Tab-separated table of C-alpha atoms and ligand atoms in Angstrom:
chain	number	residue	atom	x	y	z
A	220	MET	CA	-19.773	-4.297	133.953
A	221	ARG	CA	-23.522	-3.867	134.517
A	222	SER	CA	-25.668	-5.848	132.119
A	223	LEU	CA	-28.690	-4.640	130.177
A	224	ARG	CA	-30.897	-6.956	132.213
A	225	TYR	CA	-29.645	-5.282	135.427
A	226	ILE	CA	-30.455	-1.833	134.028
A	227	LEU	CA	-33.914	-2.875	132.833
A	228	ARG	CA	-34.681	-4.342	136.267
A	229	ARG	CA	-33.664	-1.108	138.024
A	230	ARG	CA	-35.628	1.243	135.770
A	231	LYS	CA	-39.420	1.119	135.547
A	232	THR	CA	-39.956	0.472	131.858
A	233	ASP	CA	-42.996	-0.040	129.670
A	234	GLU	CA	-42.810	-2.391	126.688
A	235	PHE	CA	-41.841	0.385	124.261
A	236	SER	CA	-39.043	1.723	126.442
A	237	THR	CA	-37.684	-1.779	126.955
A	238	TYR	CA	-37.522	-2.149	123.190
A	239	ALA	CA	-35.883	1.286	122.818
A	240	TYR	CA	-33.353	0.437	125.541
A	241	ARG	CA	-32.332	-2.682	123.666
A	242	TRP	CA	-31.600	-0.565	120.590
A	243	LEU	CA	-29.734	1.990	122.663
A	244	TYR	CA	-27.700	-0.725	124.323
A	245	SER	CA	-26.582	-2.110	120.948
A	246	ARG	CA	-25.705	1.427	119.881
A	247	ALA	CA	-23.747	1.950	123.118
A	248	GLN	CA	-21.852	-1.294	122.453
A	249	TYR	CA	-20.949	-0.051	118.973
A	250	LEU	CA	-19.855	3.401	120.240
A	251	HIS	CA	-17.914	1.780	123.083
A	252	HIS	CA	-16.118	-0.499	120.648
A	253	ARG	CA	-15.257	2.541	118.513
A	254	SER	CA	-14.134	4.635	121.484
A	255	GLN	CA	-11.615	1.955	122.502
A	256	SER	CA	-9.490	2.894	119.533
A	257	HIS	CA	-9.309	6.485	120.887
A	258	ILE	CA	-7.026	7.669	123.696
A	259	ILE	CA	-9.922	8.424	126.052
A	260	SER	CA	-12.068	5.333	126.017
A	261	LYS	CA	-15.480	5.678	127.653
A	262	SER	CA	-17.208	3.001	129.668
A	263	LEU	CA	-20.049	1.108	128.058
A	264	PHE	CA	-22.325	1.972	130.949
A	265	GLY	CA	-21.495	5.705	130.683
A	266	ILE	CA	-22.356	5.736	126.980
A	267	PHE	CA	-25.558	3.791	127.540
A	268	ARG	CA	-26.650	6.069	130.399
A	269	SER	CA	-26.097	9.165	128.271
A	270	LEU	CA	-28.183	7.671	125.434
A	271	VAL	CA	-31.000	6.770	127.836
A	272	GLU	CA	-30.971	10.292	129.303
A	273	GLN	CA	-31.243	11.813	125.837
A	274	TYR	CA	-34.042	9.389	124.973
A	275	HIS	CA	-35.993	10.651	128.014
A	276	ARG	CA	-35.381	14.236	126.855
A	277	HIS	CA	-37.301	13.246	123.656
A	278	VAL	CA	-34.252	13.144	121.390
A	279	PRO	CA	-35.561	10.961	118.532
A	280	ILE	CA	-34.260	7.412	118.704
A	281	GLU	CA	-33.138	7.662	115.063
A	282	TYR	CA	-30.572	10.325	116.070
A	283	LEU	CA	-29.401	8.246	119.003
A	284	CYS	CA	-29.010	5.143	116.835
A	285	GLY	CA	-27.677	7.105	113.843
A	286	SER	CA	-30.002	5.573	111.271
A	287	ALA	CA	-33.574	5.509	109.979
A	288	MET	CA	-35.523	3.355	107.547
A	289	PHE	CA	-37.076	4.797	104.400
A	290	CYS	CA	-38.690	2.718	101.635
A	291	ASN	CA	-37.086	-0.411	103.125
A	292	ARG	CA	-33.613	1.105	102.973
A	293	LEU	CA	-31.393	2.152	105.834
A	294	PHE	CA	-30.219	5.785	105.860
A	295	ILE	CA	-27.542	7.356	108.020
A	296	VAL	CA	-28.983	10.310	109.948
A	297	ASN	CA	-27.655	12.864	112.405
A	298	ARG	CA	-28.924	16.130	113.885
A	299	HIS	CA	-28.106	18.034	110.697
A	300	VAL	CA	-30.835	16.296	108.703
A	301	LEU	CA	-34.555	15.790	108.954
A	302	ILE	CA	-35.423	12.216	109.928
A	303	PRO	CA	-36.945	10.563	106.827
A	304	ARG	CA	-40.701	10.230	107.360
A	305	ARG	CA	-42.942	7.376	106.319
A	306	ASP	CA	-45.369	10.010	104.918
A	307	SER	CA	-42.702	10.995	102.371
A	308	GLU	CA	-42.881	7.502	100.848
A	309	THR	CA	-46.158	8.745	99.283
A	310	LEU	CA	-44.053	11.017	97.058
A	311	ILE	CA	-41.880	8.095	95.914
A	312	HIS	CA	-44.922	5.946	95.099
A	313	HIS	CA	-46.476	8.797	93.149
A	314	VAL	CA	-43.329	9.419	91.054
A	315	GLN	CA	-43.211	5.675	90.326
A	316	GLU	CA	-46.823	5.870	89.112
A	317	LEU	CA	-46.100	8.896	86.902
A	318	TYR	CA	-43.118	7.212	85.216
A	319	ARG	CA	-44.357	3.608	85.157
A	320	HIS	CA	-44.791	3.593	81.369
A	321	ASN	CA	-42.071	6.086	80.523
A	322	HIS	CA	-38.667	4.482	80.014
A	323	ASP	CA	-36.877	7.531	78.562
A	324	VAL	CA	-33.895	9.006	80.365
A	325	GLN	CA	-35.201	11.747	82.598
A	326	SER	CA	-33.429	14.578	84.321
A	327	MET	CA	-34.546	15.361	87.854
A	328	LEU	CA	-33.864	18.115	90.369
A	329	GLU	CA	-34.570	17.881	94.088
A	330	ILE	CA	-34.652	21.003	96.230
A	331	GLY	CA	-33.743	20.371	99.887
A	332	THR	CA	-32.128	16.930	99.897
A	333	GLY	CA	-31.532	16.538	103.679
A	334	SER	CA	-30.460	12.910	104.272
A	335	GLY	CA	-30.873	12.303	100.527
A	336	CYS	CA	-33.639	9.747	101.131
A	337	LEU	CA	-35.855	10.931	98.237
A	338	SER	CA	-33.178	11.331	95.537
A	339	ILE	CA	-31.334	8.165	96.569
A	340	THR	CA	-34.497	6.036	96.570
A	341	LEU	CA	-35.419	7.384	93.115
A	342	SER	CA	-31.855	6.861	91.924
A	343	ARG	CA	-32.125	3.175	92.862
A	344	LEU	CA	-35.533	2.856	91.189
A	345	PHE	CA	-34.476	4.738	88.031
A	346	PRO	CA	-30.706	4.184	87.666
A	347	HIS	CA	-30.668	5.638	84.123
A	348	TRP	CA	-31.958	9.062	85.266
A	349	LYS	CA	-29.680	12.068	85.714
A	350	ILE	CA	-30.321	13.509	89.152
A	351	ASP	CA	-29.240	16.872	90.588
A	352	THR	CA	-29.983	17.446	94.230
A	353	CYS	CA	-29.271	20.458	96.391
A	354	ASP	CA	-29.375	21.767	99.931
A	355	ILE	CA	-28.396	24.975	101.672
A	356	SER	CA	-26.727	22.992	104.478
A	357	SER	CA	-23.251	21.580	103.826
A	358	SER	CA	-23.587	19.330	106.897
A	359	ALA	CA	-26.761	17.811	105.442
A	360	LEU	CA	-25.017	17.298	102.098
A	361	ARG	CA	-22.221	15.397	103.844
A	362	VAL	CA	-24.811	12.962	105.233
A	363	ALA	CA	-26.554	12.688	101.839
A	364	ARG	CA	-23.260	11.924	100.053
A	365	ASN	CA	-22.479	9.179	102.594
A	366	ASN	CA	-25.926	7.702	102.017
A	367	ALA	CA	-25.427	7.796	98.238
A	368	TYR	CA	-22.129	5.924	98.721
A	369	LEU	CA	-23.838	3.388	101.010
A	370	HIS	CA	-26.516	2.709	98.373
A	371	HIS	CA	-24.127	2.677	95.383
A	372	CYS	CA	-25.775	5.602	93.576
A	373	HIS	CA	-23.725	6.826	90.647
A	374	ASN	CA	-26.244	9.096	88.938
A	375	ILE	CA	-26.611	11.869	91.552
A	376	GLN	CA	-24.801	15.224	91.593
A	377	PHE	CA	-24.903	17.124	94.884
A	378	HIS	CA	-24.991	20.931	94.931
A	379	ARG	CA	-24.777	23.315	97.837
A	380	GLY	CA	-26.925	26.368	97.308
A	381	ASN	CA	-29.785	28.557	98.354
A	382	LEU	CA	-33.043	28.314	96.443
A	383	PHE	CA	-33.551	32.065	96.901
A	384	ASP	CA	-30.243	32.937	95.242
A	385	THR	CA	-31.233	33.748	91.651
A	386	ARG	CA	-27.854	32.627	90.249
A	387	PHE	CA	-28.257	29.186	91.806
A	388	LEU	CA	-28.449	26.442	89.099
A	389	GLU	CA	-28.956	29.018	86.362
A	390	ASN	CA	-29.370	27.794	82.771
A	391	THR	CA	-30.388	24.257	83.722
A	392	SER	CA	-33.699	22.547	83.018
A	393	TYR	CA	-35.239	19.258	84.042
A	394	ASN	CA	-38.085	16.875	83.205
A	395	LEU	CA	-39.001	16.495	86.866
A	396	ILE	CA	-38.606	18.647	89.975
A	397	ILE	CA	-39.379	17.246	93.410
A	398	SER	CA	-39.255	18.857	96.817
A	399	ASN	CA	-40.252	18.350	100.411
A	400	PRO	CA	-39.447	21.903	101.507
A	401	PRO	CA	-39.744	23.432	104.968
A	402	TYR	CA	-43.423	24.320	105.446
A	403	ILE	CA	-44.347	24.524	109.132
A	404	SER	CA	-45.561	27.966	110.178
A	405	GLN	CA	-45.067	29.516	113.616
A	406	ASP	CA	-48.736	28.992	114.594
A	407	GLN	CA	-48.469	25.222	113.920
A	408	VAL	CA	-45.462	24.792	116.249
A	409	SER	CA	-47.614	24.134	119.348
A	410	ALA	CA	-49.255	21.152	117.588
A	411	CYS	CA	-45.869	19.479	116.931
A	412	ASN	CA	-44.515	16.669	119.110
A	413	TYR	CA	-41.433	17.215	121.296
A	414	GLY	CA	-39.066	15.249	119.053
A	415	ILE	CA	-39.364	17.859	116.304
A	416	PHE	CA	-37.481	20.436	118.400
A	417	HIS	CA	-34.342	18.325	118.091
A	418	GLU	CA	-34.498	18.412	114.283
A	419	PRO	CA	-32.847	21.277	112.331
A	420	SER	CA	-35.230	24.249	112.263
A	421	ILE	CA	-33.930	25.182	108.796
A	422	ALA	CA	-35.492	21.922	107.558
A	423	LEU	CA	-38.872	22.526	109.131
A	424	PHE	CA	-39.996	26.116	109.427
A	425	ALA	CA	-40.951	28.584	106.727
A	426	ASN	CA	-42.352	32.038	107.139
A	427	PRO	CA	-44.663	32.546	105.285
A	428	PRO	CA	-45.272	28.778	104.961
A	429	LEU	CA	-45.759	28.842	101.170
A	430	LYS	CA	-42.594	30.754	100.345
A	431	PHE	CA	-40.600	27.699	99.176
A	432	TYR	CA	-43.464	26.408	97.010
A	433	ALA	CA	-43.993	29.834	95.413
A	434	GLU	CA	-40.277	30.216	94.638
A	435	ILE	CA	-39.900	26.696	93.183
A	436	ILE	CA	-42.974	27.256	90.975
A	437	ARG	CA	-41.599	30.643	89.854
A	438	ARG	CA	-38.215	29.146	88.955
A	439	ALA	CA	-39.867	26.122	87.313
A	440	ILE	CA	-41.813	28.297	84.866
A	441	ASN	CA	-38.817	30.583	84.302
A	442	GLY	CA	-36.699	27.739	82.917
A	443	TRP	CA	-35.988	24.998	85.461
A	444	LEU	CA	-38.854	22.794	84.220
A	445	LYS	CA	-39.162	21.665	80.602
A	446	ASP	CA	-42.517	21.839	78.816
A	447	GLN	CA	-44.716	18.922	79.917
A	448	GLY	CA	-42.345	18.315	82.854
A	449	TYR	CA	-43.694	17.381	86.283
A	450	LEU	CA	-43.462	19.188	89.580
A	451	VAL	CA	-44.050	16.962	92.624
A	452	PHE	CA	-44.244	18.425	96.134
A	453	GLU	CA	-44.687	16.973	99.556
A	454	CYS	CA	-47.006	19.273	101.497
A	455	SER	CA	-49.155	19.433	104.595
A	456	PRO	CA	-52.920	18.902	104.478
A	457	PHE	CA	-53.237	22.544	105.677
A	458	ASN	CA	-51.547	24.087	102.642
A	459	VAL	CA	-52.404	21.706	99.803
A	460	MET	CA	-55.284	23.830	98.453
A	461	SER	CA	-53.207	27.038	98.478
A	462	ILE	CA	-50.443	25.254	96.523
A	463	ARG	CA	-53.039	24.088	94.011
A	464	GLU	CA	-54.047	27.735	93.467
A	465	LEU	CA	-50.382	28.685	92.885
A	466	LEU	CA	-50.067	25.909	90.283
A	467	LYS	CA	-53.276	26.539	88.340
A	468	PRO	CA	-52.126	29.302	85.923
A	469	ASP	CA	-49.180	27.399	84.383
A	470	PHE	CA	-49.836	23.732	85.152
A	471	GLU	CA	-52.390	21.076	84.222
A	472	GLN	CA	-53.283	17.568	85.456
A	473	ILE	CA	-53.000	18.675	89.075
A	474	GLU	CA	-53.257	15.611	91.324
A	475	ILE	CA	-53.341	15.214	95.104
A	476	ARG	CA	-52.178	12.018	96.823
A	477	TYR	CA	-52.998	10.887	100.361
A	478	ASP	CA	-50.756	9.202	102.913
A	479	GLU	CA	-51.692	6.071	104.867
A	480	ASN	CA	-53.547	8.241	107.411
A	481	HIS	CA	-55.720	9.572	104.548
A	482	LEU	CA	-54.185	13.055	104.787
A	483	ALA	CA	-53.335	15.053	101.652
A	484	ARG	CA	-49.554	14.707	101.491
A	485	VAL	CA	-48.379	15.085	97.890
A	486	ILE	CA	-49.401	17.394	95.070
A	487	SER	CA	-48.159	17.052	91.501
A	488	ALA	CA	-48.755	18.929	88.271
A	489	LYS	CA	-47.638	18.887	84.642
A	490	ARG	CA	-46.297	22.049	83.056
A	491	LYS	CA	-48.546	23.293	80.255
A	492	GLN	CA	-47.052	23.279	76.776
A	493	LYS	CA	-46.194	26.760	75.528
A	494	GLN	CA	-48.604	27.894	72.794
A	495	PRO	CA	-46.713	28.640	69.540
A	496	LEU	CA	-46.772	32.346	68.605
A	497	LEU	CA	-49.070	32.932	65.584
B	243	SAM	C1	-38.133	19.164	105.034
B	243	SAM	S1	-36.392	18.940	104.749
B	243	SAM	C2	-36.469	17.660	103.522
B	243	SAM	C3	-35.351	16.676	103.617
B	243	SAM	C4	-35.521	15.412	102.738
B	243	SAM	N1	-35.717	15.752	101.347
B	243	SAM	C5	-36.669	14.561	103.236
B	243	SAM	O1	-37.720	14.541	102.575
B	243	SAM	O2	-36.525	13.927	104.300
B	243	SAM	C6	-36.007	20.406	103.838
B	243	SAM	C7	-34.545	20.575	103.420
B	243	SAM	O3	-34.444	21.842	102.745
B	243	SAM	C8	-33.198	22.443	103.064
B	243	SAM	N2	-33.319	23.910	102.861
B	243	SAM	C9	-33.823	24.830	103.717
B	243	SAM	N3	-33.750	26.065	103.187
B	243	SAM	C10	-33.197	25.924	101.944
B	243	SAM	C11	-32.864	26.844	100.908
B	243	SAM	N4	-33.105	28.151	101.034
B	243	SAM	N5	-32.298	26.370	99.771
B	243	SAM	C12	-32.049	25.023	99.632
B	243	SAM	N6	-32.360	24.105	100.581
B	243	SAM	C13	-32.921	24.542	101.726
B	243	SAM	C14	-32.964	22.062	104.516
B	243	SAM	O4	-31.599	22.135	104.861
B	243	SAM	C15	-33.550	20.640	104.555
B	243	SAM	O5	-32.539	19.668	104.368
C-alpha cells in the first residue's frame, strides 16, 4: 500500500495542495473503510487518486470531503446543494440582531433551503420558533433533512415546492421570511471561479436575476408576511439597489448589511402596517 508521504513526494505540491491532499487522504480512508463492507471493495490508492484528479479538475474540496463548515457547525454537502458560503453568515448575524430583544415565538419561512444551513442555524439559535423551509429540489431536501437530524432540530418542517407555483404554501403567513435565492445572471458567469460550475445551476442562476426577489416580495405582500413582519434576503452587491427599489412601496426600515469584504450582502425590510379603512 502506497503511503501519503510517498504520494506527496512524487507529486509537485504547494503548501495548499499538500493540506488538501491530507484531507482527501482521510476521506479516501473513510470511503475505503466503507467500501470494504460492499462486494466490490476498492483500493485505498484508487479512491485517493480519483479524489486528487477531481480536485485538479476544480471540484470543490467540500464536495470531495462531503462536508462544509457554516457558523461553526459542520454540514453534510453533496453536488445537489450549494456549498454554504461564509458570506451567508451575514444573514444569520443580521437576523440575530433583529430579534435580539424579541423573545416571542416567531414563525419563519425560508425559500430555497439547499443544505439547510440557514434554517438549521436559526433553529439552533431560536429553538422556540416554528420554521417552514422549502426547496424545488428533492435531492437538496434529502441533504437538508439529514443535516437537521445531525443538529437535533425539531422545529423545522421541510416542503418540496416551486416558488412560482401559486398554490404552493397557500393560506400560510409568517413573521419572518428569509431567502438566499439564485441570483447570478448570464453576463456575470465569466467572472465566476471554476468551482462554481460543479455546483447545481438551479441554485445559482436566475434569468432575469431579480425574478426570485420580485416573486417573494409579491407573495409576501399578498399574505405570506404578517404586518410588521421582516423580509431578509441575501443578495449580490450588483443587485442590492434594485431590490431596495422593489421593497420601497410596501416596506419600511430598509437596511443593508455588508460582509467581511465590505460588500453589500444582505438587505432586510419591515412590512408596513396596513392603514385602517376610514
Ligand atoms: C442559492 S441556493 C441557497 C441554498 C442555501 N439556502 C444557502 O444559503 O446555502 C438557492 C436554492 O433555491 C432552490 N430553488 C431554485 N429554484 C427554486 C424554486 N423555483 N422554488 C423553490 N426553490 C428553488 C435551489 O434548489 C437552491 O437550493
